[in-house]
Amino acid sequence: MTRDLFADLNEAQREAVRCVEGPLLIFAGAGTGKTRVITHRIAHLIYDIGIPAEHILAVTFTNKAAEEMRSRLAGLSEGTGDPEAAQRVFFSTFHRFCAWLLRNHGESLGVKRHFTIYDDADTTLLIKQILKSMDLDPSLYRPAVISALIDRAKNELRGPADVESSADGPVQEKGAKIFMEYERRLRENGVLDFSDLLVFSVRLLQTSESLRKHFQERFAFIHVDEYQDTNTAQYTLLRLLAEHRNLCVVGDDDQAIYSWRGADIRNILSFEKDFPNARVVTLQQNYRSSQAILDLAYRVIQNNRERADKRLMTTRTGGDAPMLYTAADGYDEASFVAMRARDLSAETPYSDMAIFYRTAAQSRRIEEEMMARGIPYVVVSGVGFYERREVKDLLAYLRILVNPADDAAFSRILNVPKRGIGDTTAAALAEAAKSAGIPQTELLSRLDQSTVSAAVRKKLVDLADLLVVLRKLAAELAIEELLRRIVSMTNYFDYLEKSDPAGFEERAANVQELYTVAQEFTRRSTDPSGALVSFLEEMSLLTDADRADSSADRISLMTLHAAKGLEFSAVFLIGMEEGTLPHASSFESEAELEEERRLCYVGMTRAKDRLFLSHAYSRKIYGESFDDIRPSRFLDEAGLEIPEQFSVIDTGRRFGSRHRPDEGPRRRVDDASANRVVRVPLDEDTAAFGVTPGDRVQHPVFGAGILLRITGRAEEATALVNFERAGRKRLKLAYAKLTRVD
DNA sequence: CCACTGCCGATTTTT
DNA sequence: TCGGCAGTGG
């Protein structure tokens, strides 16, 4: 070891790294360097203690996090005797780890080596089919609800029978029945859904003692990132693997925002009970945000009852006081964000700014504004690349080659591109396959004349022939080449152009992108024999976030959920209103409200230097206008002073709000965007000047006016005052003699 | 079989 | 407001 791993760590971090044996819980608040701690700890295990790298497992929730850790560890490995060791550490997401486990050892549970994975779209479709076959009304038993119910049950390691016995109400009762059929069909198709990856892995380790022992030895040291987000299945898996108790979990209960996905915050809160004699280290030294931002966030999160108390302190200096903008409406808010972002861009690149919102739909107005002003932006997430129709279509072809029983893939390609096979034929195929007990793919050329017309039969045979040819090509060609053949043999581009002329170019580009992805994969791949299977697995387990291009200088737009784990110099948190954040659906339950609060907290703590919060009193929701929107309770909790009502005068001069002719006459207000009072809590040094936004102030030269806002702090504090006679002026508080008048 | 139209419903979405 | 869908006429 040529390098002191402890040199660049603070005391708490050192303690966490040093403690290598037995259970360890690291409470890592936002921006306290948890990735640094995990990677240093792993490096310490390898290079100082001498643990073979292949005995170390590190599990994360996202591919991105896993990659980040891997590369950080690689950085630490440079210059050591064995820099390659980092490559041998098993960094993986839970799901990828499980897929790996099942590919290699799932046979005993009836999991085929070449299983394919159903994504959300596939499972929703399957549920709809089941509803139809059971003659249930989809509006009563909504597929999304049923899907959530099933997913939830699986994450809690409960089967259809468990759901049935605890059912209260018809949805759950029928849900259990649907669940049962759902499972049957997945097994019949040789496919797993996301949760199955966890469920079967748990079952595997529970049933096979030898495998359990094997993996306990193989992974003698286990690390888990974002432990607060683990669900019951994941927790159980960890318990099975970590019988040796060398389990190090890192997390922050204040950032638990996935309970609706089955994550159980109690996993982290009761770690010490689950693993007696566990060491607990709390990281509270923040390296990311200004103290003002941390304090604001703390005031909010402090209102949660179910949390371990901790408070972040920063080393970082500078930054502006967080500010609140009270907007007239959504357009005004968007306008404010855009203008402020542009101002900021003089000193901060757009790529270091972000706009967060509670629901994806909120991005629209912002996008319009950004477009109108020519501000470069990127919506993070949105419709993922892998969920694009064209991508899914082509992947479905690959899936059906790997797993002929994959019905979701089959129904996707059956009439795509259009080859004149309709619902009637599809139903006949499905029926025949069911009674014959073989996959539909195998049956294509065997449907007899009594069920389908000669013309249709010809089409089916053609498709069958196509698949035979492709299957042969699959064994010979690289994946990219195979994809190109699929596209050319099916005239896929013609189909795309015809079915969606407007979106053709973008879709074609996505297909090209898929070629590139395939090419990349082949370049990286070490095992050509199972290439197609692992390619598909990668496609299923990858998300849009994994391909985000961070090189361009664009401001990022994303939901609060998507913001976790990121940081930006400037953050805009929009739509701070009751009903939006906290979301209306959380009003009934204290637990859900606390989760909304954590969401708010996550958003705030992403900001390094500047945090802008905004809310509007009037907003259009689903095309209907509401004028009595109440500001979010979180603003109160944050200690922000909220203007009573938006009552400012507007000259109608709206920055960038394009003329909207169908909007009717707008309330005439006098120079609204400029003359709005912006209230923010002032720190001591700034408050010492004795004036605060909203005050009526007197100046020796300019006379009386309204203090609109204060930017900067202490000696740098600048007041914007709207003087009755002299108009708007910017004045340094340190020089200008402003006095409050009542 | 496919294109059009009217109606319903509308969080968040690591994998 | 807008997108996804079920139902209907060509």
Coordinates of C-alpha atoms in Angstrom, one line a residue, chain A residues 70-457:
Chain A
R70 CA -16.3 0.9 -9.4
S71 CA -14.6 3.8 -11.0
R72 CA -13.8 5.5 -7.7
L73 CA -12.3 2.4 -6.4
A74 CA -10.3 2.0 -9.6
G75 CA -9.0 5.5 -8.8
L76 CA -7.9 4.4 -5.4
S77 CA -6.3 1.3 -6.8
E78 CA -3.9 3.2 -9.0
G79 CA -0.3 2.8 -7.9
T80 CA -1.0 -0.1 -5.7
G81 CA 0.6 -3.4 -6.2
D82 CA -2.6 -4.8 -7.6
P83 CA -4.5 -2.1 -9.4
E84 CA -6.6 -4.7 -11.2
A85 CA -8.2 -5.8 -7.9
A86 CA -10.9 -3.2 -8.2
Q87 CA -12.2 -5.0 -11.3
R88 CA -12.7 -8.2 -9.3
V89 CA -15.0 -6.6 -6.6
F90 CA -18.6 -7.5 -7.3
F91 CA -20.3 -4.2 -7.8
S92 CA -23.9 -4.7 -8.8
T93 CA -27.5 -3.6 -8.4
F94 CA -29.7 -5.9 -6.5
H95 CA -31.5 -6.9 -9.6
R96 CA -28.4 -7.6 -11.6
F97 CA -26.9 -9.6 -8.8
C98 CA -30.1 -11.7 -8.7
A99 CA -30.2 -12.2 -12.4
W100 CA -26.6 -13.4 -12.3
L101 CA -27.5 -15.7 -9.4
L102 CA -30.5 -17.2 -11.3
R103 CA -28.8 -17.5 -14.6
N104 CA -26.2 -19.7 -13.1
H105 CA -28.1 -21.6 -10.4
G106 CA -31.8 -21.1 -11.1
E107 CA -32.5 -24.5 -12.8
S108 CA -33.4 -26.2 -9.5
L109 CA -36.2 -23.7 -9.1
G110 CA -37.4 -24.2 -12.7
V111 CA -35.8 -21.0 -13.8
K112 CA -34.4 -21.5 -17.3
R113 CA -31.0 -20.2 -18.1
H114 CA -32.3 -18.2 -21.0
F115 CA -35.2 -16.5 -19.2
T116 CA -36.2 -13.1 -20.4
I117 CA -37.4 -10.3 -18.2
Y118 CA -40.8 -8.6 -18.4
D119 CA -40.8 -4.9 -17.9
D120 CA -43.6 -2.8 -16.6
A121 CA -45.2 -2.5 -20.0
D122 CA -45.1 -6.2 -20.5
T123 CA -46.6 -7.0 -17.1
T124 CA -49.4 -4.4 -17.5
L125 CA -50.3 -5.9 -20.8
L126 CA -50.4 -9.3 -19.3
I127 CA -52.6 -8.2 -16.6
K128 CA -55.0 -6.7 -19.1
Q129 CA -55.1 -10.0 -20.9
I130 CA -55.8 -11.8 -17.7
L131 CA -58.6 -9.4 -16.9
K132 CA -60.2 -10.1 -20.2
S133 CA -59.9 -13.8 -19.8
M134 CA -61.4 -13.6 -16.4
D135 CA -64.1 -11.3 -17.7
L136 CA -63.3 -8.6 -15.2
D137 CA -63.9 -4.9 -15.8
P138 CA -60.6 -3.0 -16.1
S139 CA -62.1 0.1 -14.8
L140 CA -63.0 -1.6 -11.6
Y141 CA -59.8 -3.6 -11.4
R142 CA -57.4 -1.1 -12.8
P143 CA -54.3 -2.8 -14.3
A144 CA -52.0 -0.3 -12.6
V145 CA -53.6 -1.0 -9.2
I146 CA -53.4 -4.7 -9.7
S147 CA -49.9 -4.5 -10.9
A148 CA -48.9 -2.5 -7.8
L149 CA -50.7 -5.0 -5.6
I150 CA -48.8 -7.9 -7.1
D151 CA -45.5 -6.1 -7.1
R152 CA -46.0 -5.1 -3.5
A153 CA -46.8 -8.6 -2.4
K154 CA -43.8 -10.0 -4.2
N155 CA -41.5 -7.4 -2.6
E156 CA -42.9 -8.6 0.7
L157 CA -42.3 -12.2 -0.3
R158 CA -46.0 -12.9 -0.3
G159 CA -47.7 -15.1 -2.8
P160 CA -51.3 -15.2 -4.2
A161 CA -52.5 -17.3 -1.3
D162 CA -51.1 -14.8 1.3
V163 CA -52.8 -12.0 -0.5
E164 CA -56.1 -13.9 -0.6
S165 CA -56.1 -14.8 3.0
S166 CA -55.5 -11.2 4.1
A167 CA -57.7 -9.7 1.5
D168 CA -60.2 -7.0 2.5
G169 CA -62.4 -6.0 -0.3
P170 CA -63.1 -7.2 -3.8
V171 CA -60.1 -5.6 -5.4
Q172 CA -57.7 -7.6 -3.2
E173 CA -59.8 -10.8 -3.5
K174 CA -59.9 -10.6 -7.3
G175 CA -56.3 -9.3 -7.2
A176 CA -55.2 -12.5 -5.5
K177 CA -56.9 -14.5 -8.3
I178 CA -55.3 -12.4 -11.0
F179 CA -52.0 -12.7 -9.2
M180 CA -52.3 -16.5 -9.3
E181 CA -53.0 -16.5 -13.0
Y182 CA -50.3 -13.9 -13.6
E183 CA -47.7 -16.2 -11.9
R184 CA -48.9 -19.2 -13.9
R185 CA -48.4 -17.3 -17.2
L186 CA -45.0 -16.0 -16.3
R187 CA -43.8 -19.5 -15.5
E188 CA -45.4 -20.8 -18.6
N189 CA -43.6 -18.2 -20.7
G190 CA -40.3 -18.8 -19.0
V191 CA -40.0 -15.2 -18.0
L192 CA -39.4 -13.3 -14.8
D193 CA -40.6 -9.8 -13.8
F194 CA -38.4 -7.5 -11.9
S195 CA -39.6 -8.6 -8.5
D196 CA -39.2 -12.2 -9.4
L197 CA -35.5 -11.7 -9.7
L198 CA -35.5 -11.0 -5.9
V199 CA -38.1 -13.5 -5.0
F200 CA -36.5 -16.4 -6.7
S201 CA -33.1 -15.5 -5.4
V202 CA -34.3 -15.5 -1.9
R203 CA -36.0 -18.8 -2.5
L204 CA -32.9 -20.2 -4.0
L205 CA -30.8 -19.4 -1.0
Q206 CA -33.5 -20.5 1.4
T207 CA -33.9 -23.9 -0.2
S208 CA -30.3 -24.8 -1.0
E209 CA -28.0 -24.9 2.0
S210 CA -25.0 -25.7 -0.1
L211 CA -25.5 -22.7 -2.4
R212 CA -26.2 -20.5 0.6
K213 CA -22.9 -21.6 2.2
H214 CA -21.1 -21.2 -1.1
F215 CA -22.2 -17.6 -1.5
Q216 CA -21.6 -16.7 2.1
E217 CA -18.0 -17.7 1.6
R218 CA -17.8 -16.1 -1.8
F219 CA -19.1 -12.8 -0.5
A220 CA -17.5 -12.6 2.9
F221 CA -17.8 -8.8 3.0
I222 CA -21.0 -7.1 1.9
H223 CA -21.8 -3.5 1.4
V224 CA -25.2 -2.0 0.7
D225 CA -25.8 1.5 -0.6
E226 CA -29.1 3.4 0.1
Y227 CA -30.1 0.9 2.7
Q228 CA -33.2 2.9 3.6
D229 CA -34.7 1.9 0.3
T230 CA -34.5 -1.8 0.7
N231 CA -37.7 -3.8 0.7
T232 CA -38.5 -7.0 2.5
A233 CA -37.2 -9.3 -0.3
Q234 CA -33.9 -7.4 -0.5
Y235 CA -33.6 -7.4 3.3
T236 CA -34.2 -11.1 3.4
L237 CA -31.7 -11.7 0.7
L238 CA -29.1 -9.8 2.6
R239 CA -29.8 -11.7 5.8
L240 CA -29.3 -14.9 4.0
L241 CA -26.0 -13.8 2.5
A242 CA -24.7 -12.0 5.5
E243 CA -24.9 -14.8 8.1
H244 CA -21.2 -14.0 8.7
R245 CA -22.4 -10.5 9.8
N246 CA -19.8 -8.7 7.8
L247 CA -22.4 -6.4 6.5
C248 CA -21.9 -2.7 6.1
V249 CA -25.0 -0.7 5.2
V250 CA -25.1 2.9 4.3
G251 CA -28.1 5.1 4.1
D252 CA -30.1 8.0 5.3
D253 CA -33.6 7.6 6.7
D254 CA -34.3 11.2 5.7
Q255 CA -33.9 10.3 2.1
A256 CA -36.2 7.4 2.1
I257 CA -38.6 8.2 -0.8
Y258 CA -39.5 4.8 -2.2
S259 CA -41.9 3.4 0.3
W260 CA -44.5 3.2 -2.5
R261 CA -42.2 0.7 -4.2
G262 CA -42.2 -1.5 -1.1
A263 CA -39.1 0.0 0.5
D264 CA -39.3 -0.2 4.3
I265 CA -37.7 2.5 6.2
R266 CA -37.8 0.3 9.3
N267 CA -35.0 -1.8 7.8
I268 CA -32.5 1.0 8.5
L269 CA -34.1 2.2 11.7
S270 CA -34.0 -1.3 13.2
F271 CA -30.6 -2.4 11.9
E272 CA -29.2 -2.4 15.4
K273 CA -31.9 -4.7 16.6
D274 CA -31.6 -7.0 13.6
F275 CA -27.8 -7.2 13.9
P276 CA -27.0 -7.0 17.6
N277 CA -23.7 -5.3 18.6
A278 CA -23.7 -3.4 15.3
R279 CA -21.5 -0.4 15.2
V280 CA -23.2 2.8 14.2
V281 CA -21.4 5.7 12.6
T282 CA -23.1 8.9 11.7
L283 CA -21.7 11.2 9.1
Q284 CA -22.8 14.7 9.6
Q285 CA -20.1 16.6 8.0
N286 CA -21.5 18.0 4.8
Y287 CA -19.3 18.9 1.9
R288 CA -21.9 20.0 -0.5
S289 CA -24.2 22.8 0.5
S290 CA -24.0 26.2 2.1
Q291 CA -25.0 26.3 5.8
A292 CA -28.1 28.4 4.9
I293 CA -29.4 25.7 2.6
L294 CA -28.7 23.0 5.2
D295 CA -30.4 24.9 7.9
L296 CA -33.5 25.5 5.8
A297 CA -33.7 21.8 4.9
Y298 CA -33.2 20.9 8.5
R299 CA -36.0 23.0 9.7
V300 CA -38.3 21.1 7.3
I301 CA -37.1 17.5 8.0
Q302 CA -37.1 18.1 11.7
N303 CA -40.9 17.9 11.6
N304 CA -40.8 14.2 10.8
R305 CA -41.4 12.0 13.8
E306 CA -40.1 8.8 12.4
R307 CA -36.4 9.7 12.0
A308 CA -33.1 9.3 13.7
D309 CA -32.1 12.8 14.8
K310 CA -29.0 14.2 13.1
R311 CA -28.0 17.5 11.8
L312 CA -25.7 18.4 9.0
M313 CA -22.9 20.9 9.3
T314 CA -21.0 22.1 6.4
T315 CA -17.5 23.2 5.7
R316 CA -18.6 25.1 2.6
T317 CA -18.8 28.8 2.7
G318 CA -20.5 31.4 0.4
G319 CA -23.7 30.9 -1.5
D320 CA -26.8 33.0 -1.3
A321 CA -29.6 32.8 1.2
P322 CA -32.3 30.5 -0.2
M323 CA -35.1 32.5 -1.6
L324 CA -38.8 32.1 -2.2
Y325 CA -40.5 33.4 -5.3
T326 CA -44.2 33.9 -5.1
A327 CA -45.6 33.7 -8.6
A328 CA -48.9 34.8 -10.0
D329 CA -49.4 31.6 -11.9
G330 CA -47.5 28.8 -13.5
Y331 CA -46.4 30.9 -16.5
D332 CA -45.0 33.5 -14.2
E333 CA -43.2 30.9 -12.2
A334 CA -41.7 29.4 -15.4
S335 CA -40.7 32.9 -16.5
F336 CA -39.0 33.5 -13.2
V337 CA -37.1 30.3 -13.3
A338 CA -35.9 30.9 -16.9
M339 CA -34.8 34.4 -16.2
R340 CA -33.0 33.6 -13.1
A341 CA -31.3 30.7 -14.7
R342 CA -30.2 32.9 -17.6
D343 CA -28.8 35.5 -15.2
L344 CA -27.0 32.8 -13.3
S345 CA -25.5 31.4 -16.5
A346 CA -23.1 34.3 -16.5
E347 CA -21.2 32.6 -13.7
T348 CA -22.6 29.1 -13.4
P349 CA -22.8 26.7 -16.4
Y350 CA -26.3 25.5 -17.1
S351 CA -25.1 22.0 -16.5
D352 CA -24.7 22.9 -12.9
M353 CA -28.3 24.0 -12.5
A354 CA -31.4 21.9 -12.1
I355 CA -35.2 22.4 -11.8
F356 CA -37.0 19.9 -9.7
Y357 CA -40.7 19.2 -9.5
R358 CA -43.0 16.8 -7.8
T359 CA -44.8 15.3 -10.8
A360 CA -43.5 14.7 -14.3
A361 CA -46.3 16.7 -15.9
Q362 CA -44.9 19.9 -14.3
S363 CA -42.0 19.9 -16.7
R364 CA -44.1 21.0 -19.6
R365 CA -44.6 24.6 -18.7
I366 CA -41.0 24.9 -17.9
E367 CA -40.0 23.3 -21.1
E368 CA -42.1 25.7 -23.1
E369 CA -40.5 28.6 -21.4
M370 CA -37.0 27.3 -21.9
M371 CA -37.7 26.7 -25.6
A372 CA -39.2 30.1 -26.0
R373 CA -36.1 31.7 -24.5
G374 CA -33.6 29.4 -26.2
I375 CA -32.2 28.1 -22.9
P376 CA -30.7 24.7 -23.4
Y377 CA -32.3 22.1 -21.2
V378 CA -32.7 18.3 -20.8
V379 CA -35.5 16.5 -19.2
V380 CA -33.9 13.7 -17.2
S381 CA -35.9 10.5 -17.4
G382 CA -39.1 11.2 -19.1
V383 CA -39.9 8.4 -21.5
G384 CA -36.9 6.2 -21.3
F385 CA -34.9 5.2 -24.3
Y386 CA -35.6 1.5 -23.6
E387 CA -39.3 2.2 -23.4
R388 CA -39.5 3.7 -26.8
R389 CA -41.7 1.8 -29.1
E390 CA -39.1 1.3 -31.8
V391 CA -36.6 0.1 -29.3
K392 CA -39.0 -2.3 -27.6
D393 CA -40.1 -3.6 -31.0
L394 CA -36.6 -4.6 -32.0
L395 CA -35.7 -6.0 -28.7
A396 CA -38.9 -8.1 -28.8
Y397 CA -37.5 -9.7 -32.0
L398 CA -34.4 -10.6 -30.1
R399 CA -36.3 -11.8 -27.1
I400 CA -38.4 -14.2 -29.2
L401 CA -35.3 -15.6 -30.6
V402 CA -33.8 -16.3 -27.2
N403 CA -37.1 -17.4 -25.6
P404 CA -39.8 -18.5 -28.0
A405 CA -42.2 -18.8 -25.1
D406 CA -42.0 -15.0 -24.3
D407 CA -45.6 -14.1 -25.1
A408 CA -45.2 -10.4 -24.5
A409 CA -42.4 -10.3 -27.1
F410 CA -44.5 -12.4 -29.4
S411 CA -47.5 -10.2 -29.3
R412 CA -45.4 -7.2 -29.9
I413 CA -43.9 -8.6 -33.1
L414 CA -46.9 -10.5 -34.4
N415 CA -48.2 -7.6 -36.3
V416 CA -45.3 -5.2 -36.2
P417 CA -44.5 -4.2 -38.8
K418 CA -48.1 -4.5 -40.1
R419 CA -48.4 -7.7 -41.8
G420 CA -52.2 -8.1 -41.8
I421 CA -52.5 -10.2 -38.7
G422 CA -55.3 -8.8 -36.5
D423 CA -56.9 -9.5 -33.2
T424 CA -59.0 -12.4 -34.4
T425 CA -56.0 -14.2 -35.7
A426 CA -54.0 -13.4 -32.6
A427 CA -56.7 -14.7 -30.4
A428 CA -56.9 -17.9 -32.4
L429 CA -53.2 -18.4 -32.1
A430 CA -53.2 -17.8 -28.4
E431 CA -56.1 -20.2 -27.9
A432 CA -54.5 -22.9 -30.1
A433 CA -51.2 -22.5 -28.2
K434 CA -52.9 -22.8 -24.9
S435 CA -54.7 -26.1 -25.8
A436 CA -51.7 -27.6 -27.5
G437 CA -49.4 -26.5 -24.6
I438 CA -46.7 -25.1 -26.8
P439 CA -45.5 -21.6 -27.4
Q440 CA -47.3 -19.5 -30.0
T441 CA -44.1 -19.1 -31.9
E442 CA -43.9 -22.8 -32.6
L443 CA -47.5 -22.9 -33.7
L444 CA -47.3 -20.2 -36.4
S445 CA -46.9 -22.5 -39.3
R446 CA -49.1 -25.2 -37.9
L447 CA -52.5 -23.5 -37.7
D448 CA -54.9 -25.5 -39.9
Q449 CA -57.2 -24.2 -42.5
S450 CA -60.2 -24.6 -40.4
T451 CA -59.2 -21.9 -37.9
V452 CA -57.7 -19.3 -40.3
S453 CA -58.1 -18.4 -43.9
A454 CA -55.6 -19.4 -46.5
A455 CA -54.5 -15.8 -46.9
V456 CA -53.9 -15.4 -43.2
R457 CA -52.2 -18.7 -43.0

